[in-house]
């Protein structure tokens, strides 16, 4: 069901001949509360189970399907002047995603979530990305970006970055030290390293531009 809904959203966004705003509102409005419930239930789940450490398990596939849907919802928000709650939830409940990234789930899922965060901070609505300046004119996105920035900076100020692997093997953020018994010479995942760095920098930039006092900026 999640995969089907994500596919419909993506196809709707590709179709230049349909009134996208009307179609998306008709499709998503009745599901608004349901999708928020899914978000809470799925992402608050305990992911320490071995089911989520394998890239081939049904549990992992279900989680990937949900992340695909979140990506489609993010891409669709540009079409509506007033985005629905299900299109905004990724921003104001981003702490669920941040916790998931630092959990013991499979590296492929962590990477997918980090790249999704990168799309959020770049106001990236589609693969062919529209200009970010247009988005910042809307109060809802300013509010959402501030919520996301606050959450990201809060965890970064702790030890969150130190818990993020930069490859499927042994390299961690800020360190290239190999794990005990690991003889591989493989380096860090540069895609994830760049995405993580960009998420932090953009969160910091947005927070500074929207801080009221000099003390808050410091």
Protein backbone atom coordinates (compact mmCIF):
# COMPACT_ATOMS: atom_id res chain seq x y z
CA UNK A 1 0.00 0.00 0.00
CA UNK A 2 2.82 2.40 0.90
CA UNK A 3 4.64 1.61 -2.35
CA UNK A 4 1.48 2.12 -4.40
CA UNK A 5 0.75 5.49 -2.81
CA UNK A 6 4.34 6.64 -3.37
CA UNK A 7 4.17 5.53 -7.01
CA UNK A 8 0.89 7.41 -7.58
CA UNK A 9 2.38 10.57 -6.06
CA UNK A 10 5.48 10.34 -8.24
CA UNK A 11 3.48 9.74 -11.43
CA UNK A 12 1.15 12.66 -10.59
CA UNK A 13 4.14 14.97 -10.18
CA UNK A 14 5.48 13.89 -13.59
CA UNK A 15 2.20 14.50 -15.42
CA UNK A 16 2.17 18.02 -16.82
CA UNK A 17 -1.38 17.70 -18.16
CA UNK A 18 -3.24 17.22 -14.87
CA UNK A 19 -4.09 19.93 -12.29
CA UNK A 20 -1.58 18.57 -9.80
CA UNK A 21 -2.66 20.62 -6.78
CA UNK A 22 -6.26 19.43 -7.06
CA UNK A 23 -5.30 15.79 -7.59
CA UNK A 24 -2.83 15.78 -4.70
CA UNK A 25 -5.27 17.41 -2.31
CA UNK A 26 -8.00 14.94 -3.24
CA UNK A 27 -5.59 12.04 -2.78
CA UNK A 28 -3.81 13.12 0.41
CA UNK A 29 -6.37 15.10 2.44
CA UNK A 30 -8.38 11.99 3.49
CA UNK A 31 -5.11 10.25 4.42
CA UNK A 32 -3.60 13.15 6.36
CA UNK A 33 -4.28 11.80 9.85
CA UNK A 34 -3.61 8.20 8.81
CA UNK A 35 -0.19 9.04 7.40
CA UNK A 36 0.80 10.94 10.54
CA UNK A 37 -0.25 7.89 12.56
CA UNK A 38 1.93 5.71 10.32
CA UNK A 39 4.86 8.08 10.79
CA UNK A 40 4.55 7.92 14.58
CA UNK A 41 4.02 4.16 14.71
CA UNK A 42 6.67 3.16 12.17
CA UNK A 43 9.49 5.50 13.12
CA UNK A 44 9.01 5.18 16.90
CA UNK A 45 9.41 1.42 16.58
CA UNK A 46 12.41 -0.21 18.29
CA UNK A 47 14.84 -0.99 15.50
CA UNK A 48 17.37 -2.98 17.52
CA UNK A 49 15.89 -6.23 16.24
CA UNK A 50 18.07 -8.33 13.90
CA UNK A 51 15.24 -8.01 11.33
CA UNK A 52 16.44 -4.48 10.53
CA UNK A 53 20.15 -5.30 10.30
CA UNK A 54 19.64 -7.35 7.14
CA UNK A 55 19.07 -5.46 3.87
CA UNK A 56 16.90 -8.29 2.57
CA UNK A 57 14.37 -8.75 5.39
CA UNK A 58 10.68 -7.94 4.99
CA UNK A 59 10.92 -5.46 7.87
CA UNK A 60 13.72 -3.58 6.09
CA UNK A 61 11.79 -3.54 2.81
CA UNK A 62 8.72 -2.14 4.56
CA UNK A 63 10.78 0.61 6.14
CA UNK A 64 12.37 1.47 2.78
CA UNK A 65 8.89 1.68 1.23
CA UNK A 66 7.86 4.15 3.92
CA UNK A 67 10.98 6.27 3.34
CA UNK A 68 10.14 6.31 -0.39
CA UNK A 69 6.68 7.60 0.53
CA UNK A 70 8.18 10.34 2.75
CA UNK A 71 10.35 11.38 -0.19
CA UNK A 72 7.31 11.56 -2.48
CA UNK A 73 5.40 13.61 0.12
CA UNK A 74 8.33 16.01 0.36
CA UNK A 75 8.43 16.37 -3.43
CA UNK A 76 4.68 17.00 -3.58
CA UNK A 77 4.52 19.82 -1.02
CA UNK A 78 5.58 22.44 -3.56
CA UNK A 79 2.35 21.89 -5.47
CA UNK A 80 0.08 23.01 -2.61
CA UNK A 81 -0.01 26.59 -1.39
CA UNK A 82 -0.89 25.34 2.09
CA UNK A 83 0.84 21.97 2.55
CA UNK A 84 -0.97 19.24 4.43
CA UNK A 85 0.29 17.96 7.76
CA UNK A 86 1.51 14.72 6.20
CA UNK A 87 3.73 16.79 3.87
CA UNK A 88 5.22 18.70 6.81
CA UNK A 89 5.63 15.96 9.41
CA UNK A 90 9.14 15.07 8.26
CA UNK A 91 10.23 18.57 9.34
CA UNK A 92 8.55 19.02 12.70
CA UNK A 93 9.07 15.41 13.83
CA UNK A 94 12.54 15.01 12.32
CA UNK A 95 13.86 13.79 15.69
CA UNK A 96 12.36 10.36 14.88
CA UNK A 97 14.52 10.21 11.74
CA UNK A 98 17.62 11.44 13.59
CA UNK A 99 17.16 8.72 16.21
CA UNK A 100 16.71 6.11 13.50
CA UNK A 101 19.93 7.17 11.75
CA UNK A 102 21.93 6.60 14.95
CA UNK A 103 20.25 3.25 15.71
CA UNK A 104 21.51 -0.21 14.74
CA UNK A 105 19.50 -0.48 11.50
CA UNK A 106 21.21 -1.48 8.27
CA UNK A 107 23.60 1.06 6.73
CA UNK A 108 21.59 1.24 3.49
CA UNK A 109 18.58 2.63 5.42
CA UNK A 110 20.73 5.13 7.32
CA UNK A 111 22.16 6.38 4.02
CA UNK A 112 18.69 6.70 2.49
CA UNK A 113 17.48 8.75 5.47
CA UNK A 114 20.56 11.01 5.43
CA UNK A 115 20.02 11.75 1.73
CA UNK A 116 16.36 12.49 2.49
CA UNK A 117 17.45 15.02 5.12
CA UNK A 118 19.74 16.57 2.54
CA UNK A 119 16.74 17.04 0.23
CA UNK A 120 14.86 18.70 3.09
CA UNK A 121 17.58 21.27 3.81
CA UNK A 122 18.04 22.04 0.12
CA UNK A 123 14.27 22.57 -0.31
CA UNK A 124 14.61 19.89 -2.92
CA UNK A 125 11.16 19.05 -4.22
CA UNK A 126 12.13 16.84 -7.16
CA UNK A 127 15.17 15.35 -8.76
CA UNK A 128 15.47 18.46 -10.95
CA UNK A 129 15.34 20.71 -7.84
CA UNK A 130 13.65 24.08 -8.01
CA UNK A 131 15.18 27.21 -6.53
CA UNK A 132 15.17 27.37 -2.73
CA UNK A 133 14.31 31.08 -2.61
CA UNK A 134 10.74 30.41 -3.76
CA UNK A 135 10.09 28.13 -0.79
CA UNK A 136 11.30 30.55 1.82
CA UNK A 137 8.53 32.96 0.86
CA UNK A 138 6.01 30.59 2.44
CA UNK A 139 5.60 30.89 6.22
CA UNK A 140 4.92 27.15 6.60
CA UNK A 141 8.28 26.20 5.14
CA UNK A 142 10.11 28.79 7.26
CA UNK A 143 8.44 27.31 10.33
CA UNK A 144 9.27 23.77 9.21
CA UNK A 145 12.89 24.57 8.39
CA UNK A 146 13.37 26.21 11.78
CA UNK A 147 11.96 23.12 13.52
CA UNK A 148 14.28 20.88 11.49
CA UNK A 149 17.30 23.12 12.11
CA UNK A 150 16.68 23.23 15.86
CA UNK A 151 16.39 19.43 16.06
CA UNK A 152 19.51 18.83 13.97
CA UNK A 153 21.63 21.32 15.92
CA UNK A 154 20.40 19.92 19.21
CA UNK A 155 21.61 16.37 18.44
CA UNK A 156 24.82 17.58 16.76
CA UNK A 157 25.62 19.50 19.94
CA UNK A 158 25.61 16.14 21.74
CA UNK A 159 27.34 13.01 20.38
CA UNK A 160 25.00 12.18 17.47
CA UNK A 161 27.60 12.63 14.70
CA UNK A 162 29.99 10.24 16.42
CA UNK A 163 27.39 7.49 16.13
CA UNK A 164 26.95 7.80 12.35
CA UNK A 165 28.84 5.23 10.27
CA UNK A 166 30.33 6.52 7.03
CA UNK A 167 30.42 3.17 5.29
CA UNK A 168 28.78 -0.21 5.54
CA UNK A 169 31.90 -1.41 7.39
CA UNK A 170 33.91 0.48 9.98
CA UNK A 171 34.49 4.15 9.23
CA UNK A 172 32.72 6.66 11.50
CA UNK A 173 32.16 10.40 11.28
CA UNK A 174 35.35 12.21 12.26
CA UNK A 175 37.45 9.05 12.21
CA UNK A 176 38.93 6.65 9.69
CA UNK A 177 40.05 4.19 12.34
CA UNK A 178 39.32 0.60 11.38
CA UNK A 179 37.29 -1.63 13.64
CA UNK A 180 39.20 -4.39 15.48
CA UNK A 181 39.83 -7.30 13.12
CA UNK A 182 38.92 -5.27 10.02
CA UNK A 183 41.75 -5.46 7.50
CA UNK A 184 39.89 -3.61 4.73
CA UNK A 185 41.36 -0.42 3.34
CA UNK A 186 38.00 0.92 2.18
CA UNK A 187 37.49 4.62 2.83
CA UNK A 188 34.49 6.62 3.97
CA UNK A 189 31.31 6.93 1.94
CA UNK A 190 31.89 10.39 0.48
CA UNK A 191 28.23 10.77 -0.53
CA UNK A 192 27.09 10.35 3.08
CA UNK A 193 29.94 12.50 4.41
CA UNK A 194 28.99 15.38 2.09
CA UNK A 195 25.27 15.00 2.78
CA UNK A 196 25.74 14.97 6.57
CA UNK A 197 28.05 17.98 6.44
CA UNK A 198 25.59 19.88 4.26
CA UNK A 199 22.65 19.09 6.57
CA UNK A 200 24.58 20.49 9.55
CA UNK A 201 25.82 23.58 7.68
CA UNK A 202 22.38 24.40 6.26
CA UNK A 203 20.73 23.93 9.64
CA UNK A 204 23.29 26.28 11.18
CA UNK A 205 22.85 28.82 8.38
CA UNK A 206 19.06 28.82 8.66
CA UNK A 207 19.18 29.07 12.46
CA UNK A 208 21.57 32.03 12.33
CA UNK A 209 19.45 33.87 9.75
CA UNK A 210 16.36 33.38 11.91
CA UNK A 211 17.83 34.10 15.34
CA UNK A 212 16.52 37.18 17.10
CA UNK A 213 19.47 37.99 19.35
CA UNK A 214 23.24 38.01 19.07
CA UNK A 215 23.46 35.72 22.10
CA UNK A 216 21.27 33.14 20.37
CA UNK A 217 23.48 33.28 17.27
CA UNK A 218 26.60 32.68 19.37
